[in-house]
Amino acid sequence: MADTKTVAPKEGPATQFWNWLTETQVWTSVFRHDRPDTDRNRVLVMLSNVFLHLHPVRIRKSGVKLRYTWCMGGLSFFLFLSLTLTGLLLMFYYRPTLEYAYTDIVGLREHVPLGIMREMHRWGAHAMVITVWLHMFRVFMTGSYKPPREFNWSIGVIMLVLTLLLSFTGYLLPWDQLAIWAITVGSNMARATPFLGYEGPGAQLLRLGDVPLIHAADDARFALLGGTFVGEGALLRFYVLHCVGLPLGIAVLMAVHFWRVRKDGGISGPM
Amino acid sequence: MGFIKGAFNQIADPRLFFLLAVGALLLAVWKREAVASNAVGYGMLALLGVFFVFGTFDANFRLIVTKPDNVPIVGLIFLLLFFVWYSIREGVLNDRRIAAGNGPIEKAESDRVWVWPDLVYTELISLILCSVVLIVWSILLKAPLEQPANPANTPNPSKAPWYFLGLQEMLVYFDPWLAGVVLPGLIIVGLICIPYVDKNPKGNGYYTFTERKAEITIFLFGFAVLWASLIVLGTFLRGPNWNFFGPFEYWDIHKLAALTNVNLSEYVWVRGLRTSYPSLYLVRELPGIILVLFYVMALPVILAKSLFKGYFEKLGAPRYYVTAFLFLMMLSLPLKMLARWIFNLKYIVAIPEIFFNI
Ligand code: HEM
């Protein structure tokens, strides 16, 4: 009878290092589970990590396919994160005043070696508008807005509007000809708001005796621009909305959106 | 060469462009079985690619397409065409399965898989690919920066950011209070309403066409034709003074477009009854006001009793009237376009005294 001897496989230096690393106090304090190659650890990895915990542990097979979701919601989210990061870096350099706004952008362009933050921010913003549209389109085409996901669709529509407003407010900040005229054309619409814009239908009706209540210096457009034309007030307003107000709003809604995707039973599929 | 370019310049005329877009949508929906084949899908993309490559040899075309902010819209055209085609194709494939009694493919894939690794790795790879695309794009294409802002110097044309150019295109047909405020507001409200007025329980969670014919056709009409194709039109084909320019045409500031548009009130009083206008503007505009009231208030009721009887019974009155109103508002744009093109109609109701023009 031949001897059966079990020989431990020879461990290379990489494996040895890995084994050592994953047993250190630092590593075990961060990751509370072994590698996710057993069912138990695949559950643990999702549950013990706050970011991965956005996901469920298991999911419909159809739902992980690119064919079904096109990954468009995920890409919208990723683009949003990358815009937050590049936007933060841009804020180090940019001052929203008539004096500095344009020259700061010129400086970013001329003096920052290999600088592509402005490009990444601008093209990322365009891309996000497109991915959000396509995400909405996919959700429609798979009928995923139907019960029980009606409310999440509504949240989505609001986020779509916020995405466009983020892009619109950002458009003004370089303070070049492209910027102020695009915003002028866009914000001129507010002047025609029924009742609330001074050239809107019905605004004349709102008057106290001879005194019109709605005029160029207090109508909807004025509220938007902080002035009667696209000037200093508009720049500051758009800057604050672009860097603080709208991102906060959309971030909160994203939290609700993702939460609801899970609470509504995960990615949709046929009953 | 010149002939081909001339032909494209003709086709791109807003009227033909719009009618062709509508025609293409109807054809795609009607002949969807044929459209679902890979040959058609990739063939279309290839043709479009050939068109753009061919176009870049033309100086005027190159000028407008390579404006940095317009590059994403070129991408949008390809992406949109692809995804519209792709979703129709998936719908057709599922419809075949359903007809054969197999249920949609998503049904067969109902069992659960582990999120780690199946999903997180897909996400990771998408994230990396997306970053690579974004970085390469940012290295290759510089963000635009023009002359410093100068309120005294209005560029011609002055365009809104590209995603609002569909709305700016609407300004050709409607006044700002409609094109810039009311209709965009209704788009938002209408989108939010979709899940609440669509009572069709079928087609929830899988691609299909036959089970949701009307819904999908209407949505495609709004999304692909009214929203997206008007953006393309506004971006590439509108030049100085918002005049139309073909893709291979030079943007001549002095191009004149005949302005011969006529109000409905002129048609009625001056040309029809051969009298002068009544002095009271409410009387002057009475024909238009009646027409608009008919469209908004009476037409939904009439349709509920005739063409849309089935929908009225299925949806119930509140849902039906909301849907009918939103649907008619959506159709108001193409109807006004047709009225403009056929009758040179400017305003149906024109009361400039109180900025109330429809
Ligand atoms: C700011 C932009 C948005 C982000 C970051 C976002 C993100 C996501 C993500 C990551 C998912 C998971 C499935 C997927 O990737 O497709 C999802 C699902 C969903 N989204 Fe969004 N979304 C956004 C905008 C919208 C919009 C504009 C709508 C609709 C108008 C919408 C409606 C929905 C619905 C109904 C689901 C559930 C789909 C299903 O279960 O199949 N979202 N979203």
PDB file of C-alpha atoms in Angstrom, chain A:
ATOM      1  CA  MET A   1       0.000   0.000   0.000  1.00  0.00           C
ATOM      2  CA  ALA A   2       1.412   3.320  -1.016  1.00  0.00           C
ATOM      3  CA  ASP A   3       1.788   6.071   1.511  1.00  0.00           C
ATOM      4  CA  THR A   4      -0.742   8.854   1.199  1.00  0.00           C
ATOM      5  CA  LYS A   5       0.921  11.979   2.348  1.00  0.00           C
ATOM      6  CA  THR A   6      -0.718  15.389   2.163  1.00  0.00           C
ATOM      7  CA  VAL A   7       1.751  18.020   1.115  1.00  0.00           C
ATOM      8  CA  ALA A   8       0.813  21.578   1.904  1.00  0.00           C
ATOM      9  CA  PRO A   9       0.994  23.619  -1.295  1.00  0.00           C
ATOM     10  CA  LYS A  10       4.044  25.802  -1.328  1.00  0.00           C
ATOM     11  CA  GLU A  11       3.093  29.359  -0.611  1.00  0.00           C
ATOM     12  CA  GLY A  12       4.707  32.083  -2.646  1.00  0.00           C
ATOM     13  CA  PRO A  13       5.836  35.332  -1.039  1.00  0.00           C
ATOM     14  CA  ALA A  14       2.711  37.166  -2.290  1.00  0.00           C
ATOM     15  CA  THR A  15       0.397  34.694  -0.562  1.00  0.00           C
ATOM     16  CA  GLN A  16       2.467  34.785   2.574  1.00  0.00           C
ATOM     17  CA  PHE A  17       2.320  38.537   2.600  1.00  0.00           C
ATOM     18  CA  TRP A  18      -1.428  38.481   2.003  1.00  0.00           C
ATOM     19  CA  ASN A  19      -1.977  36.034   4.849  1.00  0.00           C
ATOM     20  CA  TRP A  20       0.115  38.137   7.154  1.00  0.00           C
ATOM     21  CA  LEU A  21      -1.619  41.358   6.110  1.00  0.00           C
ATOM     22  CA  THR A  22      -5.142  40.084   6.580  1.00  0.00           C
ATOM     23  CA  GLU A  23      -4.333  38.945  10.104  1.00  0.00           C
ATOM     24  CA  THR A  24      -2.892  42.198  11.370  1.00  0.00           C
ATOM     25  CA  GLN A  25      -4.865  44.113  13.946  1.00  0.00           C
ATOM     26  CA  VAL A  26      -5.278  47.038  11.547  1.00  0.00           C
ATOM     27  CA  TRP A  27      -6.793  44.927   8.785  1.00  0.00           C
ATOM     28  CA  THR A  28      -9.110  42.972  11.035  1.00  0.00           C
ATOM     29  CA  SER A  29     -10.299  46.188  12.624  1.00  0.00           C
ATOM     30  CA  VAL A  30     -11.367  47.491   9.201  1.00  0.00           C
ATOM     31  CA  PHE A  31     -12.741  44.353   7.562  1.00  0.00           C
ATOM     32  CA  ARG A  32     -14.809  42.188   9.849  1.00  0.00           C
ATOM     33  CA  HIS A  33     -15.006  39.188   7.569  1.00  0.00           C
ATOM     34  CA  ASP A  34     -12.887  36.955   5.412  1.00  0.00           C
ATOM     35  CA  ARG A  35     -12.642  37.205   1.688  1.00  0.00           C
ATOM     36  CA  PRO A  36     -16.120  37.133   0.087  1.00  0.00           C
ATOM     37  CA  ASP A  37     -15.749  33.740  -1.541  1.00  0.00           C
ATOM     38  CA  THR A  38     -18.173  31.834   0.656  1.00  0.00           C
ATOM     39  CA  ASP A  39     -21.888  32.515   0.980  1.00  0.00           C
ATOM     40  CA  ARG A  40     -21.502  33.618   4.580  1.00  0.00           C
ATOM     41  CA  ASN A  41     -18.809  36.136   3.765  1.00  0.00           C
ATOM     42  CA  ARG A  42     -20.699  37.416   0.739  1.00  0.00           C
ATOM     43  CA  VAL A  43     -23.502  38.320   3.072  1.00  0.00           C
ATOM     44  CA  LEU A  44     -21.145  39.861   5.590  1.00  0.00           C
ATOM     45  CA  VAL A  45     -19.324  41.990   3.064  1.00  0.00           C
ATOM     46  CA  MET A  46     -22.568  43.653   2.049  1.00  0.00           C
ATOM     47  CA  LEU A  47     -23.823  44.113   5.580  1.00  0.00           C
ATOM     48  CA  SER A  48     -20.688  45.369   7.260  1.00  0.00           C
ATOM     49  CA  ASN A  49     -19.802  48.084   4.750  1.00  0.00           C
ATOM     50  CA  VAL A  50     -21.879  51.224   4.793  1.00  0.00           C
ATOM     51  CA  PHE A  51     -21.313  51.952   1.091  1.00  0.00           C
ATOM     52  CA  LEU A  52     -21.954  48.438  -0.133  1.00  0.00           C
ATOM     53  CA  HIS A  53     -24.918  48.351   2.189  1.00  0.00           C
ATOM     54  CA  LEU A  54     -26.765  50.491  -0.344  1.00  0.00           C
ATOM     55  CA  HIS A  55     -27.080  47.180  -2.153  1.00  0.00           C
ATOM     56  CA  PRO A  56     -29.084  44.167  -1.146  1.00  0.00           C
ATOM     57  CA  VAL A  57     -27.215  40.920  -0.549  1.00  0.00           C
ATOM     58  CA  ARG A  58     -28.787  39.075  -3.411  1.00  0.00           C
ATOM     59  CA  ILE A  59     -30.513  40.383  -6.479  1.00  0.00           C
ATOM     60  CA  ARG A  60     -32.521  39.191  -9.483  1.00  0.00           C
ATOM     61  CA  LYS A  61     -30.350  37.726 -12.180  1.00  0.00           C
ATOM     62  CA  SER A  62     -31.996  39.942 -14.799  1.00  0.00           C
ATOM     63  CA  GLY A  63     -31.314  43.011 -12.650  1.00  0.00           C
ATOM     64  CA  VAL A  64     -27.539  42.755 -12.783  1.00  0.00           C
ATOM     65  CA  LYS A  65     -27.512  42.584 -16.560  1.00  0.00           C
ATOM     66  CA  LEU A  66     -26.417  45.577 -18.597  1.00  0.00           C
ATOM     67  CA  ARG A  67     -29.087  44.533 -21.023  1.00  0.00           C
ATOM     68  CA  TYR A  68     -31.752  45.458 -18.485  1.00  0.00           C
ATOM     69  CA  THR A  69     -30.542  48.591 -16.664  1.00  0.00           C
ATOM     70  CA  TRP A  70     -27.882  49.836 -19.105  1.00  0.00           C
ATOM     71  CA  CYS A  71     -26.195  50.820 -15.829  1.00  0.00           C
ATOM     72  CA  MET A  72     -27.524  54.306 -16.501  1.00  0.00           C
ATOM     73  CA  GLY A  73     -28.687  55.037 -12.951  1.00  0.00           C
ATOM     74  CA  GLY A  74     -25.361  53.839 -11.610  1.00  0.00           C
ATOM     75  CA  LEU A  75     -23.450  55.965 -14.113  1.00  0.00           C
ATOM     76  CA  SER A  76     -25.555  59.012 -13.228  1.00  0.00           C
ATOM     77  CA  PHE A  77     -24.610  58.502  -9.611  1.00  0.00           C
ATOM     78  CA  PHE A  78     -20.967  57.966 -10.413  1.00  0.00           C
ATOM     79  CA  LEU A  79     -20.861  61.083 -12.583  1.00  0.00           C
ATOM     80  CA  PHE A  80     -22.467  63.012  -9.750  1.00  0.00           C
ATOM     81  CA  LEU A  81     -19.731  61.849  -7.363  1.00  0.00           C
ATOM     82  CA  SER A  82     -17.003  62.716  -9.802  1.00  0.00           C
ATOM     83  CA  LEU A  83     -18.582  66.139 -10.392  1.00  0.00           C
ATOM     84  CA  THR A  84     -18.631  66.729  -6.640  1.00  0.00           C
ATOM     85  CA  LEU A  85     -14.936  65.943  -6.444  1.00  0.00           C
ATOM     86  CA  THR A  86     -13.814  67.993  -9.436  1.00  0.00           C
ATOM     87  CA  GLY A  87     -16.158  70.798  -8.419  1.00  0.00           C
ATOM     88  CA  LEU A  88     -14.571  70.903  -4.994  1.00  0.00           C
ATOM     89  CA  LEU A  89     -11.140  71.270  -6.565  1.00  0.00           C
ATOM     90  CA  LEU A  90     -12.398  74.037  -8.838  1.00  0.00           C
ATOM     91  CA  MET A  91     -13.750  75.919  -5.840  1.00  0.00           C
ATOM     92  CA  PHE A  92     -10.179  76.297  -4.539  1.00  0.00           C
ATOM     93  CA  TYR A  93      -9.369  78.453  -7.536  1.00  0.00           C
ATOM     94  CA  TYR A  94     -12.546  80.255  -8.409  1.00  0.00           C
ATOM     95  CA  ARG A  95     -13.986  83.453  -6.904  1.00  0.00           C
ATOM     96  CA  PRO A  96     -17.510  84.404  -7.914  1.00  0.00           C
ATOM     97  CA  THR A  97     -17.100  88.133  -8.430  1.00  0.00           C
ATOM     98  CA  LEU A  98     -17.148  90.247 -11.556  1.00  0.00           C
ATOM     99  CA  GLU A  99     -13.544  91.124 -10.930  1.00  0.00           C
ATOM    100  CA  TYR A 100     -12.127  87.621 -10.635  1.00  0.00           C
ATOM    101  CA  ALA A 101     -14.509  85.079 -12.137  1.00  0.00           C
ATOM    102  CA  TYR A 102     -13.266  85.236 -15.705  1.00  0.00           C
ATOM    103  CA  THR A 103      -9.595  85.696 -14.878  1.00  0.00           C
ATOM    104  CA  ASP A 104      -9.693  82.779 -12.459  1.00  0.00           C
ATOM    105  CA  ILE A 105     -10.917  80.544 -15.253  1.00  0.00           C
ATOM    106  CA  VAL A 106      -8.208  81.901 -17.547  1.00  0.00           C
ATOM    107  CA  GLY A 107      -5.731  81.160 -14.780  1.00  0.00           C
ATOM    108  CA  LEU A 108      -6.993  77.588 -14.475  1.00  0.00           C
ATOM    109  CA  ARG A 109      -6.499  77.214 -18.182  1.00  0.00           C
ATOM    110  CA  GLU A 110      -3.120  78.883 -18.538  1.00  0.00           C
ATOM    111  CA  HIS A 111      -1.295  78.272 -15.305  1.00  0.00           C
ATOM    112  CA  VAL A 112      -2.289  74.854 -14.051  1.00  0.00           C
ATOM    113  CA  PRO A 113       0.001  72.286 -15.659  1.00  0.00           C
ATOM    114  CA  LEU A 114      -1.903  69.365 -17.197  1.00  0.00           C
ATOM    115  CA  GLY A 115      -5.055  70.763 -15.669  1.00  0.00           C
ATOM    116  CA  ILE A 116      -8.121  68.912 -16.807  1.00  0.00           C
ATOM    117  CA  MET A 117     -10.376  69.521 -13.816  1.00  0.00           C
ATOM    118  CA  ARG A 118     -12.434  72.109 -15.635  1.00  0.00           C
ATOM    119  CA  GLU A 119     -12.789  69.788 -18.613  1.00  0.00           C
ATOM    120  CA  MET A 120     -13.732  66.836 -16.425  1.00  0.00           C
ATOM    121  CA  HIS A 121     -16.292  68.981 -14.670  1.00  0.00           C
ATOM    122  CA  ARG A 122     -17.836  70.383 -17.817  1.00  0.00           C
ATOM    123  CA  TRP A 123     -17.903  67.186 -19.864  1.00  0.00           C
ATOM    124  CA  GLY A 124     -18.987  65.213 -16.824  1.00  0.00           C
ATOM    125  CA  ALA A 125     -21.924  67.584 -16.426  1.00  0.00           C
ATOM    126  CA  HIS A 126     -22.963  67.173 -20.062  1.00  0.00           C
ATOM    127  CA  ALA A 127     -22.600  63.420 -19.716  1.00  0.00           C
ATOM    128  CA  MET A 128     -24.709  63.347 -16.565  1.00  0.00           C
ATOM    129  CA  VAL A 129     -27.571  65.137 -18.297  1.00  0.00           C
ATOM    130  CA  ILE A 130     -27.455  62.486 -21.003  1.00  0.00           C
ATOM    131  CA  THR A 131     -27.199  59.510 -18.639  1.00  0.00           C
ATOM    132  CA  VAL A 132     -30.095  60.772 -16.518  1.00  0.00           C
ATOM    133  CA  TRP A 133     -32.262  61.094 -19.624  1.00  0.00           C
ATOM    134  CA  LEU A 134     -31.333  57.622 -20.775  1.00  0.00           C
ATOM    135  CA  HIS A 135     -31.942  56.241 -17.280  1.00  0.00           C
ATOM    136  CA  MET A 136     -35.426  57.714 -17.303  1.00  0.00           C
ATOM    137  CA  PHE A 137     -35.967  56.284 -20.758  1.00  0.00           C
ATOM    138  CA  ARG A 138     -34.901  52.809 -19.635  1.00  0.00           C
ATOM    139  CA  VAL A 139     -37.126  52.975 -16.564  1.00  0.00           C
ATOM    140  CA  PHE A 140     -40.014  53.874 -18.825  1.00  0.00           C
ATOM    141  CA  MET A 141     -39.324  51.157 -21.366  1.00  0.00           C
ATOM    142  CA  THR A 142     -39.175  48.420 -18.726  1.00  0.00           C
ATOM    143  CA  GLY A 143     -42.358  49.767 -17.125  1.00  0.00           C
ATOM    144  CA  SER A 144     -40.474  50.095 -13.839  1.00  0.00           C
ATOM    145  CA  TYR A 145     -42.475  53.147 -12.787  1.00  0.00           C
ATOM    146  CA  LYS A 146     -45.553  51.016 -12.290  1.00  0.00           C
ATOM    147  CA  PRO A 147     -46.704  50.081  -8.777  1.00  0.00           C
ATOM    148  CA  PRO A 148     -45.051  49.909  -6.319  1.00  0.00           C
ATOM    149  CA  ARG A 149     -42.421  52.268  -7.792  1.00  0.00           C
ATOM    150  CA  GLU A 150     -44.607  55.277  -8.686  1.00  0.00           C
ATOM    151  CA  PHE A 151     -43.176  57.460  -5.969  1.00  0.00           C
ATOM    152  CA  ASN A 152     -39.593  56.695  -6.884  1.00  0.00           C
ATOM    153  CA  TRP A 153     -40.325  57.770 -10.439  1.00  0.00           C
ATOM    154  CA  SER A 154     -41.599  61.097  -9.095  1.00  0.00           C
ATOM    155  CA  ILE A 155     -38.450  61.533  -7.026  1.00  0.00           C
ATOM    156  CA  GLY A 156     -36.542  60.788 -10.212  1.00  0.00           C
ATOM    157  CA  VAL A 157     -38.347  63.501 -12.155  1.00  0.00           C
ATOM    158  CA  ILE A 158     -37.456  66.055  -9.487  1.00  0.00           C
ATOM    159  CA  MET A 159     -33.828  64.912  -9.642  1.00  0.00           C
ATOM    160  CA  LEU A 160     -33.910  65.300 -13.403  1.00  0.00           C
ATOM    161  CA  VAL A 161     -35.027  68.907 -12.974  1.00  0.00           C
ATOM    162  CA  LEU A 162     -32.338  69.484 -10.357  1.00  0.00           C
ATOM    163  CA  THR A 163     -29.718  67.993 -12.686  1.00  0.00           C
ATOM    164  CA  LEU A 164     -30.701  70.459 -15.391  1.00  0.00           C
ATOM    165  CA  LEU A 165     -30.711  73.350 -12.922  1.00  0.00           C
ATOM    166  CA  LEU A 166     -27.274  72.356 -11.645  1.00  0.00           C
ATOM    167  CA  SER A 167     -25.994  72.374 -15.178  1.00  0.00           C
ATOM    168  CA  PHE A 168     -27.725  75.662 -15.924  1.00  0.00           C
ATOM    169  CA  THR A 169     -26.383  77.486 -12.857  1.00  0.00           C
ATOM    170  CA  GLY A 170     -22.884  76.167 -13.540  1.00  0.00           C
ATOM    171  CA  TYR A 171     -23.013  77.446 -17.096  1.00  0.00           C
ATOM    172  CA  LEU A 172     -22.843  81.056 -15.880  1.00  0.00           C
ATOM    173  CA  LEU A 173     -19.789  80.750 -13.674  1.00  0.00           C
ATOM    174  CA  PRO A 174     -16.979  81.150 -16.288  1.00  0.00           C
ATOM    175  CA  TRP A 175     -18.443  84.602 -16.920  1.00  0.00           C
ATOM    176  CA  ASP A 176     -17.611  84.704 -20.605  1.00  0.00           C
ATOM    177  CA  GLN A 177     -19.843  85.672 -23.503  1.00  0.00           C
ATOM    178  CA  LEU A 178     -21.111  82.107 -23.872  1.00  0.00           C
ATOM    179  CA  ALA A 179     -22.099  82.078 -20.206  1.00  0.00           C
ATOM    180  CA  ILE A 180     -23.945  85.322 -19.725  1.00  0.00           C
ATOM    181  CA  TRP A 181     -25.861  85.177 -22.975  1.00  0.00           C
ATOM    182  CA  ALA A 182     -26.987  81.607 -22.505  1.00  0.00           C
ATOM    183  CA  ILE A 183     -28.230  82.522 -19.036  1.00  0.00           C
ATOM    184  CA  THR A 184     -29.780  85.732 -20.348  1.00  0.00           C
ATOM    185  CA  VAL A 185     -31.748  83.820 -22.966  1.00  0.00           C
ATOM    186  CA  GLY A 186     -32.783  81.206 -20.417  1.00  0.00           C
ATOM    187  CA  SER A 187     -33.723  83.539 -17.597  1.00  0.00           C
ATOM    188  CA  ASN A 188     -35.614  85.934 -19.876  1.00  0.00           C
ATOM    189  CA  MET A 189     -38.335  83.310 -19.847  1.00  0.00           C
ATOM    190  CA  ALA A 190     -39.015  84.052 -16.184  1.00  0.00           C
ATOM    191  CA  ARG A 191     -40.053  87.556 -17.167  1.00  0.00           C
ATOM    192  CA  ALA A 192     -43.063  86.016 -18.919  1.00  0.00           C
ATOM    193  CA  THR A 193     -44.257  83.942 -15.973  1.00  0.00           C
ATOM    194  CA  PRO A 194     -48.021  84.361 -15.736  1.00  0.00           C
ATOM    195  CA  PHE A 195     -48.816  86.866 -12.967  1.00  0.00           C
ATOM    196  CA  LEU A 196     -45.309  86.760 -11.489  1.00  0.00           C
ATOM    197  CA  GLY A 197     -43.277  88.101 -14.402  1.00  0.00           C
ATOM    198  CA  TYR A 198     -43.656  91.713 -15.391  1.00  0.00           C
ATOM    199  CA  GLU A 199     -44.224  90.772 -19.042  1.00  0.00           C
ATOM    200  CA  GLY A 200     -46.359  87.806 -18.161  1.00  0.00           C
ATOM    201  CA  PRO A 201     -50.065  87.608 -18.857  1.00  0.00           C
ATOM    202  CA  GLY A 202     -52.085  88.832 -15.923  1.00  0.00           C
ATOM    203  CA  ALA A 203     -49.300  90.752 -14.207  1.00  0.00           C
ATOM    204  CA  GLN A 204     -51.037  94.054 -14.978  1.00  0.00           C
ATOM    205  CA  LEU A 205     -54.027  92.908 -13.029  1.00  0.00           C
ATOM    206  CA  LEU A 206     -51.986  92.819  -9.841  1.00  0.00           C
ATOM    207  CA  ARG A 207     -51.916  96.456  -8.862  1.00  0.00           C
ATOM    208  CA  LEU A 208     -52.905  98.659  -5.965  1.00  0.00           C
ATOM    209  CA  GLY A 209     -54.658 101.609  -7.497  1.00  0.00           C
ATOM    210  CA  ASP A 210     -52.117 102.986  -9.900  1.00  0.00           C
ATOM    211  CA  VAL A 211     -49.165 101.173  -8.424  1.00  0.00           C
ATOM    212  CA  PRO A 212     -48.221  97.956 -10.229  1.00  0.00           C
ATOM    213  CA  LEU A 213     -47.227  95.208  -7.829  1.00  0.00           C
ATOM    214  CA  ILE A 214     -45.195  93.325 -10.403  1.00  0.00           C
ATOM    215  CA  HIS A 215     -42.488  95.270 -12.192  1.00  0.00           C
ATOM    216  CA  ALA A 216     -38.994  94.625 -13.537  1.00  0.00           C
ATOM    217  CA  ALA A 217     -37.376  95.105 -10.145  1.00  0.00           C
ATOM    218  CA  ASP A 218     -39.444  92.614  -8.171  1.00  0.00           C
ATOM    219  CA  ASP A 219     -40.734  89.932 -10.520  1.00  0.00           C
ATOM    220  CA  ALA A 220     -39.822  86.262 -10.921  1.00  0.00           C
ATOM    221  CA  ARG A 221     -36.810  87.056 -13.059  1.00  0.00           C
ATOM    222  CA  PHE A 222     -35.518  89.486 -10.483  1.00  0.00           C
ATOM    223  CA  ALA A 223     -35.756  86.801  -7.833  1.00  0.00           C
ATOM    224  CA  LEU A 224     -33.756  84.466 -10.022  1.00  0.00           C
ATOM    225  CA  LEU A 225     -31.055  86.960 -10.988  1.00  0.00           C
ATOM    226  CA  GLY A 226     -30.884  89.188  -7.938  1.00  0.00           C
ATOM    227  CA  GLY A 227     -31.066  92.099 -10.373  1.00  0.00           C
ATOM    228  CA  THR A 228     -32.734  93.255 -13.554  1.00  0.00           C
ATOM    229  CA  PHE A 229     -30.019  91.770 -15.764  1.00  0.00           C
ATOM    230  CA  VAL A 230     -27.372  89.050 -15.542  1.00  0.00           C
ATOM    231  CA  GLY A 231     -24.833  90.824 -13.343  1.00  0.00           C
ATOM    232  CA  GLU A 232     -23.058  90.571 -10.033  1.00  0.00           C
ATOM    233  CA  GLY A 233     -26.144  89.502  -8.108  1.00  0.00           C
ATOM    234  CA  ALA A 234     -26.891  86.711 -10.571  1.00  0.00           C
ATOM    235  CA  LEU A 235     -23.317  85.446 -10.411  1.00  0.00           C
ATOM    236  CA  LEU A 236     -23.424  85.155  -6.638  1.00  0.00           C
ATOM    237  CA  ARG A 237     -26.865  83.572  -6.592  1.00  0.00           C
ATOM    238  CA  PHE A 238     -25.967  81.027  -9.234  1.00  0.00           C
ATOM    239  CA  TYR A 239     -22.693  80.249  -7.473  1.00  0.00           C
ATOM    240  CA  VAL A 240     -24.356  79.574  -4.143  1.00  0.00           C
ATOM    241  CA  LEU A 241     -27.095  77.490  -5.733  1.00  0.00           C
ATOM    242  CA  HIS A 242     -24.619  75.611  -7.878  1.00  0.00           C
ATOM    243  CA  CYS A 243     -22.103  74.801  -5.159  1.00  0.00           C
ATOM    244  CA  VAL A 244     -24.321  74.391  -2.118  1.00  0.00           C
ATOM    245  CA  GLY A 245     -28.089  74.532  -2.524  1.00  0.00           C
ATOM    246  CA  LEU A 246     -28.774  72.282  -5.479  1.00  0.00           C
ATOM    247  CA  PRO A 247     -26.122  69.628  -4.699  1.00  0.00           C
ATOM    248  CA  LEU A 248     -27.451  69.306  -1.177  1.00  0.00           C
ATOM    249  CA  GLY A 249     -30.979  68.955  -2.482  1.00  0.00           C
ATOM    250  CA  ILE A 250     -30.114  66.338  -5.066  1.00  0.00           C
ATOM    251  CA  ALA A 251     -27.944  64.401  -2.592  1.00  0.00           C
ATOM    252  CA  VAL A 252     -30.833  64.106  -0.171  1.00  0.00           C
ATOM    253  CA  LEU A 253     -33.137  62.974  -2.961  1.00  0.00           C
ATOM    254  CA  MET A 254     -30.566  60.424  -4.131  1.00  0.00           C
ATOM    255  CA  ALA A 255     -30.506  58.941  -0.654  1.00  0.00           C
ATOM    256  CA  VAL A 256     -34.294  58.651  -0.774  1.00  0.00           C
ATOM    257  CA  HIS A 257     -34.149  57.278  -4.334  1.00  0.00           C
ATOM    258  CA  PHE A 258     -31.706  54.489  -3.518  1.00  0.00           C
ATOM    259  CA  TRP A 259     -33.490  53.660  -0.300  1.00  0.00           C
ATOM    260  CA  ARG A 260     -36.739  53.354  -2.194  1.00  0.00           C
ATOM    261  CA  VAL A 261     -35.221  51.169  -4.905  1.00  0.00           C
ATOM    262  CA  ARG A 262     -34.510  48.658  -2.148  1.00  0.00           C
ATOM    263  CA  LYS A 263     -37.696  49.125  -0.192  1.00  0.00           C
ATOM    264  CA  ASP A 264     -39.777  48.711  -3.338  1.00  0.00           C
ATOM    265  CA  GLY A 265     -38.352  45.240  -3.771  1.00  0.00           C
ATOM    266  CA  GLY A 266     -35.057  45.868  -5.566  1.00  0.00           C
ATOM    267  CA  ILE A 267     -34.626  46.209  -9.294  1.00  0.00           C
ATOM    268  CA  SER A 268     -37.936  45.583 -10.980  1.00  0.00           C
ATOM    269  CA  GLY A 269     -38.793  42.339 -12.699  1.00  0.00           C
ATOM    270  CA  PRO A 270     -41.894  40.467 -13.793  1.00  0.00           C
ATOM    271  CA  MET A 271     -44.056  39.175 -10.942  1.00  0.00           C
TER     272      MET A 271
END
